[in-house]
């Protein structure tokens, strides 16, 4: 976690810091090692949020593009009687989940049920060949920034993230990241759109939830693009 409660307010980890978890009020210890992103860890063995993922600089960089108050927002679902911490939740209620590790489809389903209005932003640089392969297997962007691609790689990146909620893949390129508009798991043919980071942050902050075009598994509308 980036934040714990210290002296009654949310604070980032500092050396030898001790605080409490904003969600379960359990004791947390600051981890400020040389080789890890400074963070708070639960004193007890397990985090209260079973969906918690170890934070990387990639997670932190994404979270920091949004106001502090929108980062690590605890949500409680009365029906599911579960509580989880969203990476970013905008005032309009859109949840952004920044995902680096591979998680089971059942857990992906569970998070989508829990958050309802959400988008996935996947770290595409986890497998070093995915970015290279994607750039080799896609067309040149057209005037709208759209590309077609055919995924011949053994990597299951696009099969794994074949969802009906919006999915974005960040390969770590300076020129932007990609929204996967459509993917056919049988032919491995897909359609993606180049997204500018600042533009995305501005749209998400302004209340856009990106749901109009659905996710990679949503049937494509008939269009000429
Ligand atoms: Zn906790």
GROMACS .gro file of N, CA and C in nm, residues 39-128:
model
  270
   39UNK      N    1   0.670   0.135   0.072
   39UNK     CA    2   0.529   0.101   0.088
   39UNK      C    3   0.501   0.060   0.232
   40UNK      N    4   0.376   0.040   0.260
   40UNK     CA    5   0.334  -0.009   0.391
   40UNK      C    6   0.294  -0.155   0.377
   41UNK      N    7   0.335  -0.234   0.476
   41UNK     CA    8   0.295  -0.375   0.477
   41UNK      C    9   0.222  -0.403   0.609
   42UNK      N   10   0.127  -0.497   0.603
   42UNK     CA   11   0.058  -0.536   0.725
   42UNK      C   12   0.156  -0.606   0.819
   43UNK      N   13   0.142  -0.580   0.946
   43UNK     CA   14   0.225  -0.643   1.046
   43UNK      C   15   0.195  -0.793   1.050
   44UNK      N   16   0.067  -0.825   1.040
   44UNK     CA   17   0.026  -0.965   1.030
   44UNK      C   18   0.073  -1.017   0.894
   45UNK      N   19   0.072  -1.148   0.879
   45UNK     CA   20   0.129  -1.206   0.758
   45UNK      C   21   0.060  -1.161   0.630
   46UNK      N   22  -0.072  -1.165   0.631
   46UNK     CA   23  -0.144  -1.141   0.506
   46UNK      C   24  -0.209  -1.003   0.506
   47UNK      N   25  -0.222  -0.947   0.386
   47UNK     CA   26  -0.296  -0.822   0.372
   47UNK      C   27  -0.443  -0.851   0.390
   48UNK      N   28  -0.517  -0.752   0.439
   48UNK     CA   29  -0.661  -0.771   0.456
   48UNK      C   30  -0.730  -0.779   0.319
   49UNK      N   31  -0.671  -0.718   0.217
   49UNK     CA   32  -0.729  -0.725   0.083
   49UNK      C   33  -0.659  -0.836   0.007
   50UNK      N   34  -0.729  -0.946  -0.015
   50UNK     CA   35  -0.663  -1.060  -0.079
   50UNK      C   36  -0.628  -1.031  -0.223
   51UNK      N   37  -0.678  -0.918  -0.277
   51UNK     CA   38  -0.642  -0.882  -0.415
   51UNK      C   39  -0.516  -0.797  -0.420
   52UNK      N   40  -0.461  -0.762  -0.305
   52UNK     CA   41  -0.344  -0.673  -0.304
   52UNK      C   42  -0.228  -0.736  -0.380
   53UNK      N   43  -0.159  -0.652  -0.455
   53UNK     CA   44  -0.045  -0.698  -0.535
   53UNK      C   45   0.078  -0.620  -0.490
   54UNK      N   46   0.192  -0.684  -0.494
   54UNK     CA   47   0.314  -0.614  -0.454
   54UNK      C   48   0.338  -0.498  -0.551
   55UNK      N   49   0.361  -0.381  -0.495
   55UNK     CA   50   0.373  -0.263  -0.579
   55UNK      C   51   0.509  -0.252  -0.647
   56UNK      N   52   0.504  -0.212  -0.772
   56UNK     CA   53   0.627  -0.188  -0.849
   56UNK      C   54   0.629  -0.040  -0.887
   57UNK      N   55   0.746   0.009  -0.935
   57UNK     CA   56   0.751   0.149  -0.982
   57UNK      C   57   0.644   0.176  -1.088
   58UNK      N   58   0.613   0.073  -1.166
   58UNK     CA   59   0.510   0.089  -1.270
   58UNK      C   60   0.375   0.123  -1.207
   59UNK      N   61   0.334   0.050  -1.101
   59UNK     CA   62   0.208   0.080  -1.031
   59UNK      C   63   0.210   0.223  -0.977
   60UNK      N   64   0.320   0.254  -0.913
   60UNK     CA   65   0.330   0.382  -0.844
   60UNK      C   66   0.323   0.499  -0.943
   61UNK      N   67   0.389   0.481  -1.057
   61UNK     CA   68   0.390   0.586  -1.158
   61UNK      C   69   0.247   0.612  -1.210
   62UNK      N   70   0.173   0.504  -1.230
   62UNK     CA   71   0.036   0.520  -1.278
   62UNK      C   72  -0.052   0.587  -1.172
   63UNK      N   73  -0.045   0.538  -1.048
   63UNK     CA   74  -0.128   0.596  -0.942
   63UNK      C   75  -0.100   0.745  -0.928
   64UNK      N   76   0.028   0.780  -0.937
   64UNK     CA   77   0.068   0.919  -0.915
   64UNK      C   78   0.023   1.015  -1.024
   65UNK      N   79  -0.033   0.963  -1.130
   65UNK     CA   80  -0.088   1.051  -1.234
   65UNK      C   81  -0.224   1.108  -1.191
   66UNK      N   82  -0.275   1.057  -1.080
   66UNK     CA   83  -0.406   1.100  -1.031
   66UNK      C   84  -0.390   1.164  -0.893
   67UNK      N   85  -0.488   1.247  -0.854
   67UNK     CA   86  -0.478   1.312  -0.722
   67UNK      C   87  -0.468   1.208  -0.609
   68UNK      N   88  -0.398   1.244  -0.505
   68UNK     CA   89  -0.376   1.152  -0.392
   68UNK      C   90  -0.506   1.096  -0.336
   69UNK      N   91  -0.607   1.181  -0.328
   69UNK     CA   92  -0.733   1.138  -0.265
   69UNK      C   93  -0.804   1.030  -0.347
   70UNK      N   94  -0.767   1.015  -0.474
   70UNK     CA   95  -0.829   0.913  -0.558
   70UNK      C   96  -0.753   0.782  -0.555
   71UNK      N   97  -0.635   0.783  -0.495
   71UNK     CA   98  -0.552   0.662  -0.493
   71UNK      C   99  -0.586   0.576  -0.373
   72UNK      N  100  -0.587   0.444  -0.395
   72UNK     CA  101  -0.612   0.347  -0.288
   72UNK      C  102  -0.739   0.380  -0.212
   73UNK      N  103  -0.849   0.372  -0.284
   73UNK     CA  104  -0.979   0.402  -0.223
   73UNK      C  105  -1.047   0.271  -0.183
   74UNK      N  106  -1.079   0.261  -0.055
   74UNK     CA  107  -1.145   0.141  -0.006
   74UNK      C  108  -1.292   0.145  -0.044
   75UNK      N  109  -1.341   0.032  -0.097
   75UNK     CA  110  -1.484   0.022  -0.132
   75UNK      C  111  -1.543  -0.098  -0.060
   76UNK      N  112  -1.665  -0.081  -0.014
   76UNK     CA  113  -1.733  -0.190   0.053
   76UNK      C  114  -1.859  -0.223  -0.024
   77UNK      N  115  -1.881  -0.352  -0.048
   77UNK     CA  116  -2.001  -0.395  -0.119
   77UNK      C  117  -2.094  -0.464  -0.019
   78UNK      N  118  -2.211  -0.403   0.004
   78UNK     CA  119  -2.305  -0.456   0.104
   78UNK      C  120  -2.356  -0.595   0.068
   79UNK      N  121  -2.374  -0.618  -0.063
   79UNK     CA  122  -2.429  -0.746  -0.105
   79UNK      C  123  -2.324  -0.856  -0.094
   80UNK      N  124  -2.205  -0.827  -0.146
   80UNK     CA  125  -2.098  -0.927  -0.141
   80UNK      C  126  -2.030  -0.928  -0.004
   81UNK      N  127  -2.062  -0.828   0.079
   81UNK     CA  128  -1.998  -0.807   0.210
   81UNK      C  129  -1.846  -0.826   0.201
   82UNK      N  130  -1.790  -0.755   0.103
   82UNK     CA  131  -1.645  -0.759   0.085
   82UNK      C  132  -1.595  -0.616   0.079
   83UNK      N  133  -1.469  -0.600   0.113
   83UNK     CA  134  -1.406  -0.470   0.105
   83UNK      C  135  -1.275  -0.485   0.029
   84UNK      N  136  -1.250  -0.394  -0.063
   84UNK     CA  137  -1.124  -0.397  -0.139
   84UNK      C  138  -1.074  -0.255  -0.161
   85UNK      N  139  -0.946  -0.246  -0.187
   85UNK     CA  140  -0.887  -0.115  -0.213
   85UNK      C  141  -0.861  -0.101  -0.363
   86UNK      N  142  -0.930  -0.005  -0.425
   86UNK     CA  143  -0.910   0.021  -0.568
   86UNK      C  144  -0.781   0.099  -0.586
   87UNK      N  145  -0.706   0.067  -0.690
   87UNK     CA  146  -0.582   0.142  -0.717
   87UNK      C  147  -0.612   0.290  -0.732
   88UNK      N  148  -0.708   0.320  -0.820
   88UNK     CA  149  -0.756   0.457  -0.836
   88UNK      C  150  -0.907   0.452  -0.853
   89UNK      N  151  -0.977   0.539  -0.784
   89UNK     CA  152  -1.121   0.553  -0.804
   89UNK      C  153  -1.149   0.701  -0.823
   90UNK      N  154  -1.207   0.735  -0.940
   90UNK     CA  155  -1.233   0.876  -0.970
   90UNK      C  156  -1.362   0.920  -0.901
   91UNK      N  157  -1.385   1.050  -0.888
   91UNK     CA  158  -1.507   1.098  -0.823
   91UNK      C  159  -1.634   1.049  -0.894
   92UNK      N  160  -1.623   1.018  -1.025
   92UNK     CA  161  -1.743   0.968  -1.094
   92UNK      C  162  -1.765   0.819  -1.070
   93UNK      N  163  -1.674   0.755  -0.995
   93UNK     CA  164  -1.694   0.616  -0.957
   93UNK      C  165  -1.624   0.515  -1.047
   94UNK      N  166  -1.543   0.564  -1.141
   94UNK     CA  167  -1.469   0.472  -1.227
   94UNK      C  168  -1.345   0.420  -1.153
   95UNK      N  169  -1.327   0.287  -1.156
   95UNK     CA  170  -1.211   0.227  -1.092
   95UNK      C  171  -1.107   0.190  -1.198
   96UNK      N  172  -0.983   0.227  -1.173
   96UNK     CA  173  -0.872   0.190  -1.260
   96UNK      C  174  -0.788   0.089  -1.185
   97UNK      N  175  -0.771  -0.028  -1.243
   97UNK     CA  176  -0.686  -0.130  -1.181
   97UNK      C  177  -0.561  -0.148  -1.265
   98UNK      N  178  -0.448  -0.130  -1.203
   98UNK     CA  179  -0.320  -0.144  -1.272
   98UNK      C  180  -0.265  -0.282  -1.237
   99UNK      N  181  -0.258  -0.368  -1.337
   99UNK     CA  182  -0.229  -0.507  -1.310
   99UNK      C  183  -0.099  -0.552  -1.375
  100UNK      N  184  -0.012  -0.602  -1.294
  100UNK     CA  185   0.115  -0.651  -1.346
  100UNK      C  186   0.122  -0.804  -1.340
  101UNK      N  187   0.086  -0.859  -1.224
  101UNK     CA  188   0.098  -1.004  -1.211
  101UNK      C  189  -0.020  -1.073  -1.280
  102UNK      N  190   0.001  -1.198  -1.313
  102UNK     CA  191  -0.103  -1.277  -1.376
  102UNK      C  192  -0.200  -1.324  -1.267
  103UNK      N  193  -0.329  -1.304  -1.291
  103UNK     CA  194  -0.426  -1.350  -1.192
  103UNK      C  195  -0.524  -1.444  -1.260
  104UNK      N  196  -0.587  -1.529  -1.180
  104UNK     CA  197  -0.680  -1.627  -1.234
  104UNK      C  198  -0.803  -1.558  -1.292
  105UNK      N  199  -0.859  -1.616  -1.401
  105UNK     CA  200  -0.980  -1.557  -1.459
  105UNK      C  201  -1.093  -1.541  -1.357
  106UNK      N  202  -1.102  -1.633  -1.261
  106UNK     CA  203  -1.208  -1.622  -1.160
  106UNK      C  204  -1.189  -1.495  -1.075
  107UNK      N  205  -1.064  -1.460  -1.054
  107UNK     CA  206  -1.039  -1.339  -0.976
  107UNK      C  207  -1.066  -1.214  -1.060
  108UNK      N  208  -1.033  -1.222  -1.189
  108UNK     CA  209  -1.065  -1.111  -1.279
  108UNK      C  210  -1.217  -1.090  -1.280
  109UNK      N  211  -1.291  -1.201  -1.291
  109UNK     CA  212  -1.439  -1.194  -1.288
  109UNK      C  213  -1.486  -1.128  -1.158
  110UNK      N  214  -1.428  -1.172  -1.047
  110UNK     CA  215  -1.472  -1.123  -0.915
  110UNK      C  216  -1.449  -0.973  -0.904
  111UNK      N  217  -1.336  -0.925  -0.954
  111UNK     CA  218  -1.309  -0.782  -0.943
  111UNK      C  219  -1.404  -0.702  -1.031
  112UNK      N  220  -1.434  -0.754  -1.148
  112UNK     CA  221  -1.527  -0.683  -1.237
  112UNK      C  222  -1.667  -0.678  -1.175
  113UNK      N  223  -1.707  -0.785  -1.110
  113UNK     CA  224  -1.837  -0.786  -1.041
  113UNK      C  225  -1.837  -0.685  -0.927
  114UNK      N  226  -1.728  -0.680  -0.856
  114UNK     CA  227  -1.719  -0.594  -0.739
  114UNK      C  228  -1.717  -0.446  -0.777
  115UNK      N  229  -1.631  -0.411  -0.873
  115UNK     CA  230  -1.613  -0.270  -0.907
  115UNK      C  231  -1.714  -0.219  -1.010
  116UNK      N  232  -1.768  -0.308  -1.091
  116UNK     CA  233  -1.869  -0.275  -1.193
  116UNK      C  234  -1.817  -0.177  -1.299
  117UNK      N  235  -1.795  -0.053  -1.265
  117UNK     CA  236  -1.743   0.043  -1.364
  117UNK      C  237  -1.592   0.049  -1.348
  118UNK      N  238  -1.523  -0.022  -1.435
  118UNK     CA  239  -1.378  -0.028  -1.419
  118UNK      C  240  -1.310  -0.050  -1.551
  119UNK      N  241  -1.182  -0.018  -1.554
  119UNK     CA  242  -1.098  -0.052  -1.669
  119UNK      C  243  -0.972  -0.120  -1.615
  120UNK      N  244  -0.918  -0.207  -1.699
  120UNK     CA  245  -0.791  -0.275  -1.667
  120UNK      C  246  -0.679  -0.205  -1.743
  121UNK      N  247  -0.571  -0.178  -1.673
  121UNK     CA  248  -0.450  -0.130  -1.739
  121UNK      C  249  -0.341  -0.232  -1.705
  122UNK      N  250  -0.297  -0.301  -1.809
  122UNK     CA  251  -0.208  -0.415  -1.791
  122UNK      C  252  -0.064  -0.373  -1.821
  123UNK      N  253   0.026  -0.417  -1.736
  123UNK     CA  254   0.168  -0.392  -1.760
  123UNK      C  255   0.216  -0.492  -1.866
  124UNK      N  256   0.233  -0.442  -1.989
  124UNK     CA  257   0.273  -0.528  -2.100
  124UNK      C  258   0.423  -0.550  -2.109
  125UNK      N  259   0.497  -0.493  -2.013
  125UNK     CA  260   0.643  -0.507  -2.019
  125UNK      C  261   0.692  -0.619  -1.927
  126UNK      N  262   0.597  -0.692  -1.868
  126UNK     CA  263   0.636  -0.797  -1.775
  126UNK      C  264   0.709  -0.909  -1.849
  127UNK      N  265   0.657  -0.943  -1.966
  127UNK     CA  266   0.726  -1.038  -2.053
  127UNK      C  267   0.801  -0.955  -2.157
  128UNK      N  268   0.933  -0.963  -2.154
  128UNK     CA  269   1.013  -0.870  -2.235
  128UNK      C  270   0.985  -0.881  -2.385
   0.00000   0.00000   0.00000
